[in-house]
Amino acid sequence: AQFLKPDWSELQTYIKQMWLTVQIALWGTTLAVILAIPMGLACARNIAPSWIQFPMRRFIDILRAIPDLVVGTIFIVAVGLGPFAGVMAISINTGGVLAKLFSEAVEAIDKGPVEGVRATGASGLQEIVWGVIPQVGPLWTSYALYRLESNSRSATVLGLIGAGGIGQLLFDSLNTFAYDKLAAIIVVIAVAVFGIDMLSQAIRSRLL
C-alpha cells in the first residue's frame, strides 16, 4: 500500500542525489574513454605488434572480468565512502569493455585511407590520427554513449555500497521499510534513465 503512494516530500533531495549519480556515470565514462583509446589501439591486430597486442589483450580481459561492485569496494576501503570510489569503479570496468570494442572497430577499418596517408610519408602516429581515427570516430562515440546509458544504472547500484548518489537513499529506504519514499526514488531513477537513453539515442542517430 505504501509503495503505491510515493512520498514526494523530499523530491529536491532525490533530484540532487540523482544528478550526483549521473555525474558519477559521466566522469566514469569519460575517464574510461581516455583509458580505452590507447588500450584499444594497442590491442588492434592491424595496428600494434604482437608483443604489445597480446599482453594488452590479457590486461583488458582482467579489467572486464572484475565486477564494478568489487572495484568499488576496493576503492571505498582505500579512499573512503563517496563518489570518487564510484567514478573509479566505473572507469576501470568500462575502460576494459570499451578498449575491447575500440580494438575490434579498428581491426575492421578500410586499409585504403591508411595506406594513402602512409604514401605521403606520414609517421605511425599520423597514420593513426588521419587514417584510423576518422573511420572509427563515430562508432567509438556510439559505443561510449551505450556505456554511458549502462553506467547511469551501474552508478545507482554502486551507491548501495557507499559510493554516493541516489543508490544510498534507495538502500536506506529499503532498510527502514520506507516503501513510500522508495517508490518516489524509483520513479526519479526511471525518469533520469529514460532521459539519458533518449538523449543518447538522438546523438547516435546523428552520428551514424
Coordinates of N, CA, C and O in Angstrom, one line a residue, residues 34-168:
I34 N 39.1 7.8 -22.1 CA 40.5 8.3 -22.2 C 41.5 7.0 -22.0 O 42.5 7.0 -22.7
L35 N 41.1 6.1 -21.1 CA 41.9 4.9 -21.0 C 41.8 3.9 -22.2 O 42.7 3.3 -22.6
A36 N 40.6 3.9 -22.7 CA 40.3 2.9 -23.8 C 40.9 3.2 -25.1 O 41.2 2.3 -25.9
I37 N 41.1 4.5 -25.4 CA 41.6 4.8 -26.7 C 43.0 4.2 -26.9 O 43.3 3.5 -27.9
P38 N 44.0 4.5 -26.1 CA 45.3 3.9 -26.3 C 45.3 2.4 -26.1 O 46.0 1.7 -26.8
M39 N 44.5 1.9 -25.2 CA 44.5 0.5 -25.0 C 43.9 -0.2 -26.2 O 44.3 -1.3 -26.6
G40 N 42.8 0.4 -26.7 CA 42.2 -0.2 -27.9 C 43.1 -0.3 -29.1 O 43.1 -1.3 -29.8
L41 N 43.9 0.8 -29.3 CA 44.8 0.8 -30.4 C 45.9 -0.2 -30.2 O 46.4 -0.8 -31.1
A42 N 46.3 -0.3 -28.9 CA 47.4 -1.3 -28.6 C 46.9 -2.7 -28.8 O 47.8 -3.7 -29.0
C43 N 45.6 -3.0 -28.8 CA 45.1 -4.3 -28.9 C 44.7 -4.7 -30.3 O 44.4 -5.9 -30.6
A44 N 44.7 -3.7 -31.2 CA 44.3 -4.0 -32.6 C 45.4 -4.7 -33.4 O 46.5 -4.3 -33.4
R45 N 45.0 -5.8 -34.0 CA 46.0 -6.6 -34.7 C 46.6 -5.9 -35.9 O 47.8 -6.2 -36.3
N46 N 45.9 -5.0 -36.5 CA 46.4 -4.3 -37.7 C 47.2 -3.0 -37.4 O 47.6 -2.3 -38.3
I47 N 47.3 -2.7 -36.1 CA 48.0 -1.5 -35.7 C 49.2 -1.8 -34.8 O 50.3 -1.3 -35.1
A48 N 49.0 -2.6 -33.8 CA 50.1 -2.9 -32.8 C 50.8 -4.2 -33.1 O 50.2 -5.2 -33.6
P49 N 52.1 -4.3 -32.8 CA 52.8 -5.6 -33.0 C 52.4 -6.6 -32.0 O 51.8 -6.2 -30.9
S50 N 52.6 -7.8 -32.2 CA 52.1 -8.9 -31.4 C 52.6 -8.9 -30.0 O 51.9 -9.2 -29.0
W51 N 53.8 -8.4 -29.8 CA 54.4 -8.4 -28.4 C 53.8 -7.3 -27.6 O 53.9 -7.4 -26.3
I52 N 53.1 -6.3 -28.2 CA 52.3 -5.4 -27.4 C 50.8 -5.8 -27.3 O 50.2 -5.7 -26.3
Q53 N 50.3 -6.3 -28.4 CA 48.9 -6.7 -28.5 C 48.5 -7.8 -27.5 O 47.5 -7.7 -26.9
F54 N 49.3 -8.9 -27.4 CA 48.9 -10.0 -26.6 C 48.8 -9.6 -25.1 O 47.8 -9.9 -24.5
P55 N 49.9 -9.0 -24.5 CA 49.7 -8.6 -23.1 C 48.6 -7.6 -22.8 O 47.9 -7.6 -21.8
M56 N 48.4 -6.7 -23.8 CA 47.3 -5.7 -23.6 C 45.9 -6.3 -23.7 O 45.0 -5.9 -22.9
R57 N 45.8 -7.3 -24.5 CA 44.5 -8.0 -24.6 C 44.2 -8.8 -23.3 O 43.1 -8.8 -22.8
R58 N 45.3 -9.4 -22.7 CA 45.1 -10.1 -21.4 C 44.8 -9.1 -20.3 O 44.0 -9.3 -19.4
F59 N 45.4 -7.9 -20.4 CA 45.1 -6.8 -19.4 C 43.7 -6.4 -19.4 O 43.0 -6.2 -18.4
I60 N 43.2 -6.1 -20.6 CA 41.8 -5.6 -20.7 C 40.8 -6.7 -20.3 O 39.7 -6.4 -19.9
D61 N 41.2 -8.0 -20.6 CA 40.4 -9.1 -20.1 C 40.2 -9.1 -18.6 O 39.1 -9.3 -18.1
I62 N 41.3 -8.8 -17.9 CA 41.2 -8.7 -16.4 C 40.3 -7.5 -16.0 O 39.5 -7.7 -15.1
L63 N 40.5 -6.4 -16.7 CA 39.6 -5.2 -16.3 C 38.2 -5.5 -16.5 O 37.3 -5.1 -15.7
R64 N 37.8 -6.2 -17.6 CA 36.4 -6.6 -17.9 C 35.9 -7.6 -17.0 O 34.7 -7.7 -16.7
A65 N 36.8 -8.5 -16.4 CA 36.3 -9.6 -15.6 C 36.0 -9.2 -14.2 O 35.2 -9.8 -13.5
I66 N 36.6 -8.1 -13.7 CA 36.3 -7.7 -12.3 C 35.0 -6.8 -12.3 O 34.9 -5.8 -12.9
P67 N 34.0 -7.3 -11.5 CA 32.7 -6.5 -11.4 C 32.9 -5.1 -10.8 O 33.8 -4.9 -10.0
D68 N 32.0 -4.2 -11.2 CA 32.0 -2.9 -10.7 C 32.0 -2.8 -9.2 O 32.7 -2.0 -8.5
L69 N 31.1 -3.7 -8.6 CA 31.0 -3.7 -7.1 C 32.3 -4.1 -6.4 O 32.6 -3.5 -5.3
V70 N 33.0 -5.0 -7.0 CA 34.3 -5.4 -6.4 C 35.3 -4.2 -6.4 O 35.9 -3.9 -5.4
V71 N 35.4 -3.6 -7.6 CA 36.3 -2.5 -7.7 C 35.9 -1.3 -6.8 O 36.7 -0.7 -6.1
G72 N 34.6 -1.1 -6.8 CA 34.1 0.0 -5.9 C 34.4 -0.3 -4.4 O 34.8 0.6 -3.7
T73 N 34.2 -1.5 -4.0 CA 34.5 -1.9 -2.6 C 36.0 -1.7 -2.3 O 36.3 -1.2 -1.2
I74 N 36.9 -2.0 -3.2 CA 38.3 -1.8 -3.0 C 38.6 -0.4 -2.8 O 39.4 0.0 -1.9
F75 N 38.0 0.5 -3.7 CA 38.3 1.9 -3.6 C 37.7 2.6 -2.4 O 38.2 3.5 -1.8
I76 N 36.5 2.0 -1.9 CA 35.9 2.5 -0.7 C 36.8 2.2 0.5 O 37.0 3.1 1.4
V77 N 37.4 1.0 0.5 CA 38.4 0.7 1.6 C 39.6 1.6 1.5 O 40.2 2.0 2.5
A78 N 40.1 1.9 0.3 CA 41.3 2.6 0.1 C 41.1 4.1 0.3 O 42.0 4.8 1.0
V79 N 40.0 4.7 -0.2 CA 39.9 6.2 -0.1 C 38.7 6.6 0.7 O 38.5 7.8 0.9
G80 N 37.8 5.7 1.2 CA 36.7 6.1 1.9 C 35.4 6.2 1.1 O 35.4 6.0 -0.1
L81 N 34.3 6.4 1.8 CA 33.0 6.5 1.1 C 32.9 7.7 0.3 O 33.6 8.7 0.6
G82 N 32.1 7.7 -0.8 CA 32.0 8.9 -1.6 C 32.0 8.6 -3.1 O 32.3 7.5 -3.5
P83 N 31.7 9.6 -3.9 CA 31.5 9.4 -5.3 C 32.8 9.0 -6.0 O 32.8 8.4 -7.1
F84 N 34.0 9.4 -5.5 CA 35.3 9.1 -6.1 C 35.4 7.6 -6.3 O 35.9 7.1 -7.4
A85 N 35.0 6.8 -5.3 CA 35.1 5.3 -5.5 C 34.2 4.8 -6.6 O 34.6 3.9 -7.4
G86 N 33.0 5.4 -6.7 CA 32.1 5.1 -7.8 C 32.7 5.4 -9.2 O 32.6 4.6 -10.1
V87 N 33.3 6.6 -9.3 CA 33.9 7.0 -10.6 C 35.0 6.1 -11.0 O 35.0 5.6 -12.2
M88 N 35.8 5.7 -10.1 CA 37.0 4.8 -10.4 C 36.5 3.4 -10.7 O 37.0 2.8 -11.6
A89 N 35.5 2.9 -10.0 CA 34.9 1.6 -10.3 C 34.4 1.5 -11.7 O 34.6 0.6 -12.5
I90 N 33.6 2.6 -12.1 CA 33.0 2.6 -13.5 C 34.1 2.8 -14.5 O 34.1 2.1 -15.6
S91 N 35.1 3.6 -14.3 CA 36.1 3.9 -15.3 C 37.0 2.7 -15.6 O 37.3 2.4 -16.7
I92 N 37.3 1.9 -14.5 CA 38.2 0.7 -14.7 C 37.4 -0.4 -15.5 O 38.0 -0.9 -16.5
N93 N 36.2 -0.7 -15.1 CA 35.5 -1.8 -15.8 C 35.1 -1.3 -17.2 O 35.3 -2.1 -18.1
T94 N 34.6 -0.1 -17.3 CA 34.2 0.4 -18.6 C 35.3 0.6 -19.5 O 35.2 0.4 -20.8
G95 N 36.5 1.0 -19.0 CA 37.7 1.1 -19.8 C 38.1 -0.2 -20.5 O 38.4 -0.2 -21.7
G96 N 38.0 -1.3 -19.8 CA 38.3 -2.6 -20.4 C 37.3 -3.0 -21.4 O 37.7 -3.5 -22.5
V97 N 36.0 -2.7 -21.2 CA 35.0 -3.0 -22.2 C 35.1 -2.2 -23.4 O 35.1 -2.7 -24.6
L98 N 35.3 -0.9 -23.3 CA 35.5 0.0 -24.4 C 36.7 -0.3 -25.2 O 36.8 -0.2 -26.4
A99 N 37.8 -0.6 -24.5 CA 39.1 -1.0 -25.2 C 38.9 -2.2 -26.1 O 39.4 -2.2 -27.3
K100 N 38.1 -3.2 -25.7 CA 37.8 -4.3 -26.5 C 37.0 -3.9 -27.7 O 37.3 -4.3 -28.9
L101 N 36.0 -3.1 -27.5 CA 35.1 -2.7 -28.6 C 35.9 -1.8 -29.6 O 35.8 -1.9 -30.8
F102 N 36.7 -0.9 -29.0 CA 37.5 0.0 -29.9 C 38.5 -0.7 -30.8 O 38.7 -0.4 -31.9
S103 N 39.1 -1.8 -30.2 CA 40.1 -2.5 -30.9 C 39.4 -3.3 -32.1 O 40.0 -3.4 -33.2
E104 N 38.2 -3.8 -31.8 CA 37.5 -4.5 -32.9 C 37.1 -3.6 -34.0 O 37.1 -4.0 -35.2
A105 N 36.7 -2.3 -33.6 CA 36.4 -1.4 -34.7 C 37.6 -1.0 -35.5 O 37.5 -0.8 -36.7
V106 N 38.8 -0.9 -34.9 CA 40.0 -0.6 -35.6 C 40.4 -1.7 -36.6 O 40.8 -1.5 -37.7
E107 N 40.2 -2.9 -36.1 CA 40.5 -4.1 -37.0 C 39.6 -4.2 -38.2 O 40.0 -4.9 -39.2
A108 N 38.5 -3.5 -38.2 CA 37.5 -3.6 -39.3 C 37.6 -2.4 -40.3 O 36.8 -2.3 -41.2
I109 N 38.6 -1.6 -40.1 CA 38.7 -0.4 -40.9 C 39.1 -0.7 -42.4 O 39.7 -1.8 -42.6
D110 N 38.9 0.2 -43.3 CA 39.3 0.1 -44.6 C 40.8 0.5 -44.7 O 41.2 1.6 -44.2
K111 N 41.7 -0.3 -45.2 CA 43.1 -0.1 -45.3 C 43.5 1.0 -46.2 O 44.6 1.6 -46.1
G112 N 42.6 1.4 -47.2 CA 42.9 2.3 -48.2 C 43.3 3.7 -47.7 O 44.4 4.2 -48.0
P113 N 42.5 4.3 -46.8 CA 42.9 5.6 -46.3 C 44.2 5.6 -45.5 O 45.0 6.6 -45.6
V114 N 44.5 4.5 -44.8 CA 45.7 4.4 -44.0 C 46.9 4.3 -45.0 O 47.9 5.0 -44.8
E115 N 46.8 3.5 -46.0 CA 47.8 3.4 -47.0 C 48.1 4.7 -47.7 O 49.2 5.1 -48.1
G116 N 47.0 5.5 -48.0 CA 47.1 6.8 -48.6 C 47.9 7.8 -47.8 O 48.7 8.5 -48.3
V117 N 47.6 7.8 -46.5 CA 48.3 8.6 -45.5 C 49.8 8.2 -45.5 O 50.7 9.0 -45.5
R118 N 50.0 6.9 -45.4 CA 51.4 6.4 -45.4 C 52.2 6.8 -46.6 O 53.4 7.0 -46.6
A119 N 51.5 6.8 -47.8 CA 52.2 7.2 -49.0 C 52.7 8.6 -49.0 O 53.6 8.9 -49.8
T120 N 52.1 9.4 -48.2 CA 52.6 10.8 -48.1 C 53.9 11.0 -47.3 O 54.4 12.1 -47.1
G121 N 54.3 9.9 -46.7 CA 55.5 9.9 -45.8 C 55.2 10.2 -44.4 O 56.0 10.6 -43.6
A122 N 53.9 10.0 -44.0 CA 53.5 10.2 -42.6 C 54.1 9.2 -41.6 O 54.4 8.1 -42.0
S123 N 54.2 9.7 -40.4 CA 54.7 8.8 -39.3 C 53.6 7.8 -38.9 O 52.4 8.0 -39.3
G124 N 53.9 6.9 -38.0 CA 52.9 5.9 -37.5 C 51.8 6.6 -36.8 O 50.6 6.3 -36.9
L125 N 52.2 7.6 -35.9 CA 51.1 8.4 -35.2 C 50.2 9.2 -36.1 O 49.0 9.2 -35.9
Q126 N 50.8 9.7 -37.2 CA 50.0 10.5 -38.2 C 49.1 9.6 -38.9 O 47.9 9.9 -39.3
E127 N 49.5 8.3 -39.2 CA 48.6 7.4 -39.8 C 47.4 7.1 -39.0 O 46.3 7.0 -39.5
I128 N 47.6 7.0 -37.7 CA 46.5 6.7 -36.8 C 45.6 7.9 -36.7 O 44.3 7.8 -36.8
V129 N 46.1 9.1 -36.6 CA 45.3 10.3 -36.4 C 44.5 10.6 -37.7 O 43.4 11.0 -37.6
W130 N 45.1 10.5 -38.9 CA 44.5 10.9 -40.1 C 43.9 9.7 -40.9 O 43.0 9.9 -41.7
G131 N 44.3 8.5 -40.6 CA 43.8 7.3 -41.4 C 42.9 6.4 -40.6 O 42.0 5.8 -41.2
V132 N 43.1 6.3 -39.3 CA 42.3 5.4 -38.5 C 41.2 6.1 -37.7 O 40.0 5.7 -37.8
I133 N 41.5 7.2 -37.0 CA 40.5 7.8 -36.1 C 39.3 8.3 -36.9 O 38.2 8.2 -36.4
P134 N 39.5 9.0 -38.1 CA 38.3 9.4 -38.8 C 37.3 8.3 -39.2 O 36.1 8.5 -39.3
Q135 N 37.8 7.1 -39.4 CA 37.0 6.0 -39.7 C 36.2 5.4 -38.5 O 35.1 5.0 -38.7
V136 N 36.9 5.4 -37.4 CA 36.3 4.7 -36.2 C 35.6 5.7 -35.3 O 34.9 5.3 -34.3
G137 N 35.9 7.0 -35.5 CA 35.4 8.0 -34.5 C 33.9 7.9 -34.2 O 33.5 7.9 -33.1
P138 N 33.0 7.9 -35.3 CA 31.6 7.8 -35.0 C 31.2 6.6 -34.3 O 30.3 6.6 -33.4
L139 N 31.8 5.4 -34.6 CA 31.5 4.2 -34.0 C 32.0 4.2 -32.5 O 31.3 3.7 -31.6
W140 N 33.1 4.7 -32.3 CA 33.6 4.8 -30.9 C 32.7 5.7 -30.1 O 32.4 5.3 -28.9
T141 N 32.2 6.8 -30.6 CA 31.3 7.6 -29.9 C 30.0 6.9 -29.6 O 29.5 7.1 -28.4
S142 N 29.5 6.1 -30.5 CA 28.3 5.4 -30.3 C 28.5 4.4 -29.1 O 27.7 4.2 -28.3
Y143 N 29.7 3.7 -29.2 CA 30.0 2.7 -28.1 C 30.0 3.4 -26.7 O 29.5 2.9 -25.7
A144 N 30.7 4.6 -26.7 CA 30.8 5.3 -25.4 C 29.4 5.8 -24.9 O 29.2 5.7 -23.7
L145 N 28.5 6.1 -25.8 CA 27.2 6.5 -25.4 C 26.4 5.4 -24.9 O 25.6 5.5 -23.9
Y146 N 26.6 4.2 -25.5 CA 25.9 3.0 -25.0 C 26.4 2.7 -23.6 O 25.6 2.4 -22.7
R147 N 27.7 2.8 -23.3 CA 28.2 2.6 -22.0 C 27.7 3.6 -21.0 O 27.6 3.3 -19.8
L148 N 27.6 4.8 -21.4 CA 27.1 5.9 -20.5 C 25.7 5.5 -20.0 O 25.3 5.7 -18.9
E149 N 24.8 5.0 -21.0 CA 23.5 4.6 -20.6 C 23.6 3.5 -19.5 O 22.9 3.5 -18.5
S150 N 24.4 2.5 -19.7 CA 24.6 1.4 -18.8 C 25.2 1.9 -17.5 O 24.8 1.4 -16.4
N151 N 26.1 2.8 -17.6 CA 26.8 3.3 -16.3 C 25.9 4.1 -15.5 O 26.1 4.2 -14.3
S152 N 24.9 4.8 -16.1 CA 23.9 5.5 -15.2 C 23.2 4.6 -14.3 O 22.8 5.0 -13.2
R153 N 23.0 3.4 -14.8 CA 22.3 2.4 -13.9 C 23.3 1.7 -12.9 O 23.0 1.5 -11.7
S154 N 24.6 1.5 -13.4 CA 25.6 0.9 -12.6 C 25.9 1.9 -11.4 O 26.2 1.4 -10.3
A155 N 25.9 3.2 -11.7 CA 26.2 4.2 -10.6 C 25.2 4.1 -9.5 O 25.5 4.3 -8.3
T156 N 24.0 3.8 -9.9 CA 22.9 3.7 -8.9 C 23.2 2.5 -8.0 O 23.1 2.6 -6.7
V157 N 23.6 1.4 -8.6 CA 23.9 0.2 -7.8 C 25.1 0.4 -6.9 O 25.1 -0.1 -5.8
L158 N 26.1 1.1 -7.4 CA 27.3 1.4 -6.6 C 27.0 2.2 -5.4 O 27.7 2.1 -4.4
G159 N 25.9 3.0 -5.4 CA 25.5 3.7 -4.3 C 25.1 2.8 -3.1 O 25.2 3.2 -1.9
L160 N 24.7 1.6 -3.4 CA 24.3 0.7 -2.3 C 25.5 0.3 -1.4 O 25.3 -0.1 -0.3
I161 N 26.7 0.4 -1.9 CA 27.9 0.1 -1.1 C 28.6 1.3 -0.6 O 29.7 1.2 0.0
G162 N 28.0 2.5 -0.8 CA 28.5 3.7 -0.2 C 29.3 4.5 -1.2 O 30.1 5.4 -0.7
A163 N 29.1 4.3 -2.5 CA 29.8 5.1 -3.5 C 29.1 6.4 -3.8 O 29.5 7.0 -4.8
G164 N 28.1 6.8 -3.1 CA 27.5 8.1 -3.3 C 26.3 8.0 -4.3 O 26.1 7.0 -4.9
G165 N 25.5 9.1 -4.3 CA 24.4 9.1 -5.2 C 23.1 8.6 -4.7 O 23.0 8.3 -3.5
I166 N 22.1 8.5 -5.5 CA 20.8 8.1 -5.1 C 20.7 6.6 -4.7 O 19.8 6.3 -4.0
G167 N 21.7 5.8 -5.0 CA 21.7 4.4 -4.6 C 21.7 4.3 -3.1 O 21.1 3.4 -2.5
Q168 N 22.4 5.2 -2.4 CA 22.5 5.2 -1.0 C 21.1 5.5 -0.3 O 20.7 4.8 0.6

